[in-house]
Tab-separated table of C-alpha atoms in Angstrom:
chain	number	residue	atom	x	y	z
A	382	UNK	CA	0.000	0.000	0.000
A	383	UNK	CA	1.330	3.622	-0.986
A	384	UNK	CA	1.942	5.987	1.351
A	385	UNK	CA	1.378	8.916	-0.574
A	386	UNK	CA	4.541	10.477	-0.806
A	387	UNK	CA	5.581	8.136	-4.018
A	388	UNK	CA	3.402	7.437	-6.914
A	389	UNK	CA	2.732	4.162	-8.215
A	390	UNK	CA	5.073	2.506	-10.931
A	391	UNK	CA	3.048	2.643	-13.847
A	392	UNK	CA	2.638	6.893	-13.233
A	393	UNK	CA	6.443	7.200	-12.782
A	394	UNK	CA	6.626	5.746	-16.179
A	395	UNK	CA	4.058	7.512	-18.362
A	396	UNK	CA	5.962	10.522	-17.029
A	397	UNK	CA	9.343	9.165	-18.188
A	398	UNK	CA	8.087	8.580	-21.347
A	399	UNK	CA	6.691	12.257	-21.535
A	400	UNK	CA	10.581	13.515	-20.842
A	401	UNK	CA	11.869	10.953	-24.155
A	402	UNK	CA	9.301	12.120	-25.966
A	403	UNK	CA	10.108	15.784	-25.405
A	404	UNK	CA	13.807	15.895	-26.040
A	405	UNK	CA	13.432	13.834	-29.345
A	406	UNK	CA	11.408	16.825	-30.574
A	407	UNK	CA	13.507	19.345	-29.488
A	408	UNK	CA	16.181	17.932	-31.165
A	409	UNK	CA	14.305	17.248	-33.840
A	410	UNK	CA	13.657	21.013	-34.811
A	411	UNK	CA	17.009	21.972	-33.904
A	412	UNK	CA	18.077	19.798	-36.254
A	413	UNK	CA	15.976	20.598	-38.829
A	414	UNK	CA	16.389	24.418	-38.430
A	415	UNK	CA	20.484	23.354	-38.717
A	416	UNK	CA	19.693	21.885	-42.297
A	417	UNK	CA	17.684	24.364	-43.176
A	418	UNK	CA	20.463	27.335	-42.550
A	419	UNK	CA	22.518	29.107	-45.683
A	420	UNK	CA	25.512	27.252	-46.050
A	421	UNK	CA	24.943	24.278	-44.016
A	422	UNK	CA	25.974	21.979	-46.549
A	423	UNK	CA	22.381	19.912	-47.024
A	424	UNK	CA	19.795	19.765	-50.290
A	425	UNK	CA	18.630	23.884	-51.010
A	426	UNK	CA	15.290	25.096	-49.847
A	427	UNK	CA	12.720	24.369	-53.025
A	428	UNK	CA	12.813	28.065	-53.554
A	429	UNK	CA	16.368	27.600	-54.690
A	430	UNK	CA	16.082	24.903	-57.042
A	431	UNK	CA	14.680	24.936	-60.431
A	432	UNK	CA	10.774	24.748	-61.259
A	433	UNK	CA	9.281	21.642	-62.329
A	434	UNK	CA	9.875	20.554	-65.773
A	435	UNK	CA	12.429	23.564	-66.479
A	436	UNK	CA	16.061	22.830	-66.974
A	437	UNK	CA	18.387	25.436	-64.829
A	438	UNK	CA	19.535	27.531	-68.210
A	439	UNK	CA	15.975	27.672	-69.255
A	440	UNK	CA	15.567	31.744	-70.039
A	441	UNK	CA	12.359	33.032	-67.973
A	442	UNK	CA	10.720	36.445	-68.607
A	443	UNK	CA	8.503	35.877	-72.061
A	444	UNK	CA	5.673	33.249	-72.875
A	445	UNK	CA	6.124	30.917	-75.757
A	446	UNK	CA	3.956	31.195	-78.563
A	447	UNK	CA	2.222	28.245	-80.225
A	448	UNK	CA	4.241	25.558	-80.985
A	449	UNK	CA	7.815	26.860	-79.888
A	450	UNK	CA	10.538	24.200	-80.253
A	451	UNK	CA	13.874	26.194	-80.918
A	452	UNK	CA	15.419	23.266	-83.127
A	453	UNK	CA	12.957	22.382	-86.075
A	454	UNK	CA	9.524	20.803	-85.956
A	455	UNK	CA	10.785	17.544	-84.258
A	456	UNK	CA	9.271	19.855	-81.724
A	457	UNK	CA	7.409	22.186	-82.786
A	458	UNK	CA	7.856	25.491	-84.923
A	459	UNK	CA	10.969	26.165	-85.416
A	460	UNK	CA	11.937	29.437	-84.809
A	461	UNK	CA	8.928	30.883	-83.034
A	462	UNK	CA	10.574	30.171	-79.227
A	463	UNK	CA	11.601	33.583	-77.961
A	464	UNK	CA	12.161	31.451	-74.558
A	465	UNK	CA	14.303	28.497	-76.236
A	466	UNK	CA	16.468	30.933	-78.406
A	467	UNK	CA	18.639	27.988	-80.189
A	468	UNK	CA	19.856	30.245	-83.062
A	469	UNK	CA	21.605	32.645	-80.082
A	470	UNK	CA	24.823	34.119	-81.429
A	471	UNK	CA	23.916	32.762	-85.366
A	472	UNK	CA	23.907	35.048	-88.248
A	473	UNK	CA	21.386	34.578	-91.133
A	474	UNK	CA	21.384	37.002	-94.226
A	475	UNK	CA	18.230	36.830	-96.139
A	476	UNK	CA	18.294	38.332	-99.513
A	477	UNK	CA	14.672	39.064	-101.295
A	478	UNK	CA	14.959	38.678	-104.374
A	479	UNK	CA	14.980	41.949	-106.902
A	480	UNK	CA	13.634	45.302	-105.866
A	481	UNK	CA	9.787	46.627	-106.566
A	482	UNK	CA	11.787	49.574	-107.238
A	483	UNK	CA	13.721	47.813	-110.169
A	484	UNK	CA	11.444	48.051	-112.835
A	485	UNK	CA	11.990	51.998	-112.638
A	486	UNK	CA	15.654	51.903	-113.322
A	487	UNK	CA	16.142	49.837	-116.019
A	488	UNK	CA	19.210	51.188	-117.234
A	489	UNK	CA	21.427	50.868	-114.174
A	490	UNK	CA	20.294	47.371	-113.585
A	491	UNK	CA	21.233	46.607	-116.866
A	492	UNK	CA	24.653	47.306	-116.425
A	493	UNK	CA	26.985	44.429	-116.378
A	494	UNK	CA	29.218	43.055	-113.435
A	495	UNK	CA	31.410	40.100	-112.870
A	496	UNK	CA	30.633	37.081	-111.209
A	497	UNK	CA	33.638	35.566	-111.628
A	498	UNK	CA	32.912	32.994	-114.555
A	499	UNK	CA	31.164	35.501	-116.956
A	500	UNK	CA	29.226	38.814	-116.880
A	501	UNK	CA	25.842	39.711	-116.107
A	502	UNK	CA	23.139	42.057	-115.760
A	503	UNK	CA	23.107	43.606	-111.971
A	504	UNK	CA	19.468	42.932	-111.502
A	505	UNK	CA	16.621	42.088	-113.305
A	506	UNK	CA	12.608	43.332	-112.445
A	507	UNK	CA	11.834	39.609	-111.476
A	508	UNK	CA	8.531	37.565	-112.885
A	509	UNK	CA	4.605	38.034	-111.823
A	510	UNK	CA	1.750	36.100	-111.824
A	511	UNK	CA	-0.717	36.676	-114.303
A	512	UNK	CA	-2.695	38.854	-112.762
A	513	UNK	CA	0.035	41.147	-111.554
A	514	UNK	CA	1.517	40.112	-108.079
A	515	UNK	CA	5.199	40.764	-108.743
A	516	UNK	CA	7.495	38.300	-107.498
A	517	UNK	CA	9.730	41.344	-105.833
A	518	UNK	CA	6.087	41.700	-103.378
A	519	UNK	CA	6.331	38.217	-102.774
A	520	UNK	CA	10.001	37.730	-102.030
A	521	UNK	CA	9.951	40.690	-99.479
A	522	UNK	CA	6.701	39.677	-97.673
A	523	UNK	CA	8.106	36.082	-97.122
A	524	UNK	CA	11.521	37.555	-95.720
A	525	UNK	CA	9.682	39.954	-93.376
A	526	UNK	CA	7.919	36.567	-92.001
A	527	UNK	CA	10.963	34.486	-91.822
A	528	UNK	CA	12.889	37.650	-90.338
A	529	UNK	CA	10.267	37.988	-87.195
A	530	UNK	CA	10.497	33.985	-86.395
A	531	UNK	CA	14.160	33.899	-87.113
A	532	UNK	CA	14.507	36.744	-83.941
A	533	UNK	CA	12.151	35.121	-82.056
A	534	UNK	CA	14.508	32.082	-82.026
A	535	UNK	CA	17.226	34.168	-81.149
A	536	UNK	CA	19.146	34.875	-84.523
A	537	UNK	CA	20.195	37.623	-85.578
A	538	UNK	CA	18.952	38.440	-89.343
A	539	UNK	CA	20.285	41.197	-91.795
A	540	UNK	CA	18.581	41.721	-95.408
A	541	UNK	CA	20.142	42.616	-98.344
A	542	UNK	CA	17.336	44.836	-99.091
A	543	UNK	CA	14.363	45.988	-97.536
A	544	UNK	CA	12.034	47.613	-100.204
A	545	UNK	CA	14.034	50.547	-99.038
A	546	UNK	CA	16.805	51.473	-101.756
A	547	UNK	CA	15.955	52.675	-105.415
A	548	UNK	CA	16.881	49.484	-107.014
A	549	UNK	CA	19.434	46.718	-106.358
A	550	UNK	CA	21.714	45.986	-104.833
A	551	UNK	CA	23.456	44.384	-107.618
A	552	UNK	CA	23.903	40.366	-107.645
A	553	UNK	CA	27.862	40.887	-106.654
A	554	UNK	CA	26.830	43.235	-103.893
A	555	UNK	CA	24.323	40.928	-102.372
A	556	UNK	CA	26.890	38.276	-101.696
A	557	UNK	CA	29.311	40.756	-100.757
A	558	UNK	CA	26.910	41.302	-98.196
A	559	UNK	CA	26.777	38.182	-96.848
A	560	UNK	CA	30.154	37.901	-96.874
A	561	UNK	CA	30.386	41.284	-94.558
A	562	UNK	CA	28.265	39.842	-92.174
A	563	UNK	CA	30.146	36.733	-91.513
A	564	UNK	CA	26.878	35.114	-92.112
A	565	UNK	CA	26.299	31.271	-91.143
A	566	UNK	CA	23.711	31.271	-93.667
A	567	UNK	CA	22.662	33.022	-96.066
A	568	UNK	CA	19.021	32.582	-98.099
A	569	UNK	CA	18.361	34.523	-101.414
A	570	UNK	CA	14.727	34.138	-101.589
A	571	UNK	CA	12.469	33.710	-105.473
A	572	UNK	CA	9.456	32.660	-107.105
A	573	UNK	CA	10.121	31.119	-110.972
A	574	UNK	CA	8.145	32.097	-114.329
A	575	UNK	CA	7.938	28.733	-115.972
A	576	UNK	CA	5.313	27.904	-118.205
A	577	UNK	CA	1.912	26.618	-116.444
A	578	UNK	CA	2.161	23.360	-115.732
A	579	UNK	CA	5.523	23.316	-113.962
A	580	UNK	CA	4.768	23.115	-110.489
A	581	UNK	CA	6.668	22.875	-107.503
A	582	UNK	CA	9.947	24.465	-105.608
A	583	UNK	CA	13.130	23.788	-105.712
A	584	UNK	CA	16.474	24.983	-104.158
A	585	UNK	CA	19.442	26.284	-105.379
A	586	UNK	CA	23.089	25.281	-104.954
A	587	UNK	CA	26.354	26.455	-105.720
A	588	UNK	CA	28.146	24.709	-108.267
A	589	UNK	CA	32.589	24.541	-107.907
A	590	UNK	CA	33.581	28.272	-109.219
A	591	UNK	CA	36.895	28.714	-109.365
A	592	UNK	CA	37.225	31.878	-111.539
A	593	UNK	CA	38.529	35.768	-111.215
A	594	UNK	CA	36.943	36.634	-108.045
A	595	UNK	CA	34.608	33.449	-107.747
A	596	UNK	CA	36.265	30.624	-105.211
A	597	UNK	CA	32.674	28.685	-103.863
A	598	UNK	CA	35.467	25.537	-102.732
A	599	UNK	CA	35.135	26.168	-99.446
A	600	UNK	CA	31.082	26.541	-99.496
A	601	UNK	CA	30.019	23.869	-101.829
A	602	UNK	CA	29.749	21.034	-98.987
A	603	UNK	CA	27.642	22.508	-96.249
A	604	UNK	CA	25.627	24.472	-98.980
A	605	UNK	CA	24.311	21.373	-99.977
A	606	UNK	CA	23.285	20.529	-96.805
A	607	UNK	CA	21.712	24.211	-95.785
A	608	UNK	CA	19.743	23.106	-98.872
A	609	UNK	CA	18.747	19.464	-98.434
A	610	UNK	CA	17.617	20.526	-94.484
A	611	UNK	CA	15.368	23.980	-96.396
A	612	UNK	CA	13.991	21.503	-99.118
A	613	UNK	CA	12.997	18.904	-96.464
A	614	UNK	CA	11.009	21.401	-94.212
A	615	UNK	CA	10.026	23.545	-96.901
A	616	UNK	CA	8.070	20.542	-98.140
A	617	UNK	CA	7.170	19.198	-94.948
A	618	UNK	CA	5.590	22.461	-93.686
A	619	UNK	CA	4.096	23.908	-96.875
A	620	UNK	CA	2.770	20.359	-98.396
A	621	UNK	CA	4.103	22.101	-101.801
A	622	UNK	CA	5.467	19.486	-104.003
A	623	UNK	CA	9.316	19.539	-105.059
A	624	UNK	CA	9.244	21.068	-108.357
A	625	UNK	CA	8.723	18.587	-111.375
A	626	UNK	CA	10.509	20.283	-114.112
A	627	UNK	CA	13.560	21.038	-112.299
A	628	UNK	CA	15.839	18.408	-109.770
A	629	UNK	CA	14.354	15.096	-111.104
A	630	UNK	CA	12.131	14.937	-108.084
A	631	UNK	CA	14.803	16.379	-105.441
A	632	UNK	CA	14.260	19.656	-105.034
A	633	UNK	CA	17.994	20.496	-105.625
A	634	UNK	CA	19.460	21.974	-108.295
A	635	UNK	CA	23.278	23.187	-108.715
A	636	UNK	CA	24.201	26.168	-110.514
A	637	UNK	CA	27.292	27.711	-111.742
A	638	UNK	CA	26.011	31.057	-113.398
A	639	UNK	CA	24.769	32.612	-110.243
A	640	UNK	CA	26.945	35.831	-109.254
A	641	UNK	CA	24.783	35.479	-105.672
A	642	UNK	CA	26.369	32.135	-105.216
A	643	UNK	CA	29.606	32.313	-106.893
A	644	UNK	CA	30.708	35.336	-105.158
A	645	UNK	CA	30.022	33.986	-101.574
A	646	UNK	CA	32.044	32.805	-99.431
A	647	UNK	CA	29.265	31.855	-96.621
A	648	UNK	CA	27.293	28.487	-96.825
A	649	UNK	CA	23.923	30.429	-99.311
A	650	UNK	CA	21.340	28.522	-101.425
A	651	UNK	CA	18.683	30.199	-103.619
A	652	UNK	CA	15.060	28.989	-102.944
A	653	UNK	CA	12.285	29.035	-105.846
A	654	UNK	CA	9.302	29.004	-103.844
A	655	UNK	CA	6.878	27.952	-106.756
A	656	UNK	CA	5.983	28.995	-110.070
A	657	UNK	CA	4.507	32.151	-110.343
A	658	UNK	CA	3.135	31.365	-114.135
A	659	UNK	CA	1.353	28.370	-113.061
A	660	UNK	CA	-2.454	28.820	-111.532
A	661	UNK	CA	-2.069	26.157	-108.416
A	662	UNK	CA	1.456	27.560	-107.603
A	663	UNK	CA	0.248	31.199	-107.940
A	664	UNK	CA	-3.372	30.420	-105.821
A	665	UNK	CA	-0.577	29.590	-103.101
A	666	UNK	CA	1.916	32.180	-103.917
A	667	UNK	CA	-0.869	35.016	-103.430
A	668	UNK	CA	-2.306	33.237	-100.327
A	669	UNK	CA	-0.748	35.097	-97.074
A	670	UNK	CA	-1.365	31.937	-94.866
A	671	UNK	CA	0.220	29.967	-97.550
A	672	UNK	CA	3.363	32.384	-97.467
A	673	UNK	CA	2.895	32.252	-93.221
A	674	UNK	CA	3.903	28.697	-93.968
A	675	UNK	CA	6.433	28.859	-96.442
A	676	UNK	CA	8.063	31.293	-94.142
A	677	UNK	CA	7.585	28.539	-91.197
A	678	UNK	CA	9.203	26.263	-93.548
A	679	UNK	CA	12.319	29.037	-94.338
A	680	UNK	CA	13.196	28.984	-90.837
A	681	UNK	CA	12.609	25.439	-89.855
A	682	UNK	CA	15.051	24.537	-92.875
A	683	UNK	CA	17.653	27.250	-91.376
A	684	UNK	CA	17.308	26.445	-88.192
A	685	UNK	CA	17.994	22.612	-88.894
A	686	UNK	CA	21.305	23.476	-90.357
A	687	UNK	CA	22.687	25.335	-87.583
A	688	UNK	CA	21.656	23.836	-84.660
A	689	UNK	CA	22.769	20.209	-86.058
């Protein structure tokens, strides 16, 4: 029987157990406070760490528009990322084709200039389709497009001309100016005048010019493949066939009297985006959500070249 001064066994040890019970917390949190603390040495609060599903050198600060991939349409648009920015630090010189200004100066781009293996005019006014849309329009409205998604992917893109001289340049200054830009590619953009009935587009390469001020040695070899990646997407993303009177199916088509290629000494190809003569070709020349696309396609084929 107790006598009242000690309490019975089973009270002393409820109270023990309240003591354990006690100091494990307490060192609990002070533990836990430790590992929290700046330079402690354990894992980084979750405000320090990247946010799900972004890698750490992903660039915050803009929203993606539809279909942003950076690197082709293996992912999406190419092009159209501002956040993914794969063509940072590249250099792409698009050159529209003639001048809407040309066909008011026919004199001076008459004049002849060398492009290494012969002579030729400087310019010419470019083709139409039959009810008037000149292919000058057409070359400049498809390099605006192709300009805005090649910046949005983080390139930076220089134009020969802009609608904004009186005619020109001339076919040796064009490649001159790619050359002065140190560009990694360079497009020259076109629409053909072939009789109706040729349909399609096809690209441009240089052929070996080894002449006067013409050396394309060094260019020839990843020319060819700017072009085979633009003819792949250009297809893919337009749906317009590869052309059928030109390239035997391919697409491709190497030139030697060119003075845009021969004079370059960056990788360049020439695109023909259709024939302007023909009625199918010229119901998607005039389209603008036709030339949305071919633009899409432009900059998918660019962007495949230089980012693998």
């Amino acid at each position: 029987m107790s006598n009242g001064s000690t309490p019975p066994p089973h009270r002393r040890l409820r109270g023990t157990l309240l003591v354990v019970v006690a100091a494990v917390v307490v060192i609990g949190v002070g533990g836990w406070l430790v590992w929290r603390s700046p330079g402690s040495g354990g894992e980084p609060s979750r405000a320090g760490r990247p946010s799900e599903g972004r890698s750490p050198g992903h660039i915050s600060g803009g929203t993606a528009g539809p279909g942003d991939g950076g690197h082709g349409s293996r992912g999406g648009d190419a092009g159209t990322g501002g956040a993914h920015h794969g063509l940072k630090g590249k250099v792409v010189v698009i050159d529209p084709g003639h001048n809407p200004h040309n066909r008011d100066h026919g004199e001076k781009i008459a004049r002849q200039v060398d492009i290494g293996n012969a002579h030729k005019e400087c310019d010419t006014t470019g083709t139409s389709t039959d009810d008037g849309y000149a292919e000058a329009s057409f070359t400049l409205d498809v390099a605006r497009r192709a300009r805005t998604l090649l910046r949005a992917a983080g390139a930076k893109v220089v134009f020969t001309q802009d609608g904004d001289r009186p005619y020109g340049p001339c076919v040796d200054e064009r490649a001159a100016l790619g050359n002065k830009a140190h560009a990694d590619a360079v497009l020259s953009l076109h629409a053909d005048g072939s009789g109706a009935g040729n349909r399609g587009f096809h690209v441009i390469l240089p052929a070996r010019v080894t002449d006067g001020p013409a050396d394309t040695a060094a260019i020839v070899a990843p020319s060819r493949r700017l072009g085979e990646r633009l003819a792949d997407r250009f297809h893919a993303v337009t749906g317009s066939p590869r052309s059928n009177y030109i390239g035997e199916g391919t697409g491709l088509d190497v030139r030697s009297d060119l003075g845009g290629l021969n004079l370059s000494t960056v990788p360049k190809v020439f695109i023909e985006c259709g024939n302007m003569r023909d009625p199918k070709d010229a119901a998607q020349l005039t389209d603008a959500r036709w030339r949305q696309k071919a633009a899409r396609g432009i900059t998918e084929g660019i962007t495949d070249f230089l980012t693998h």
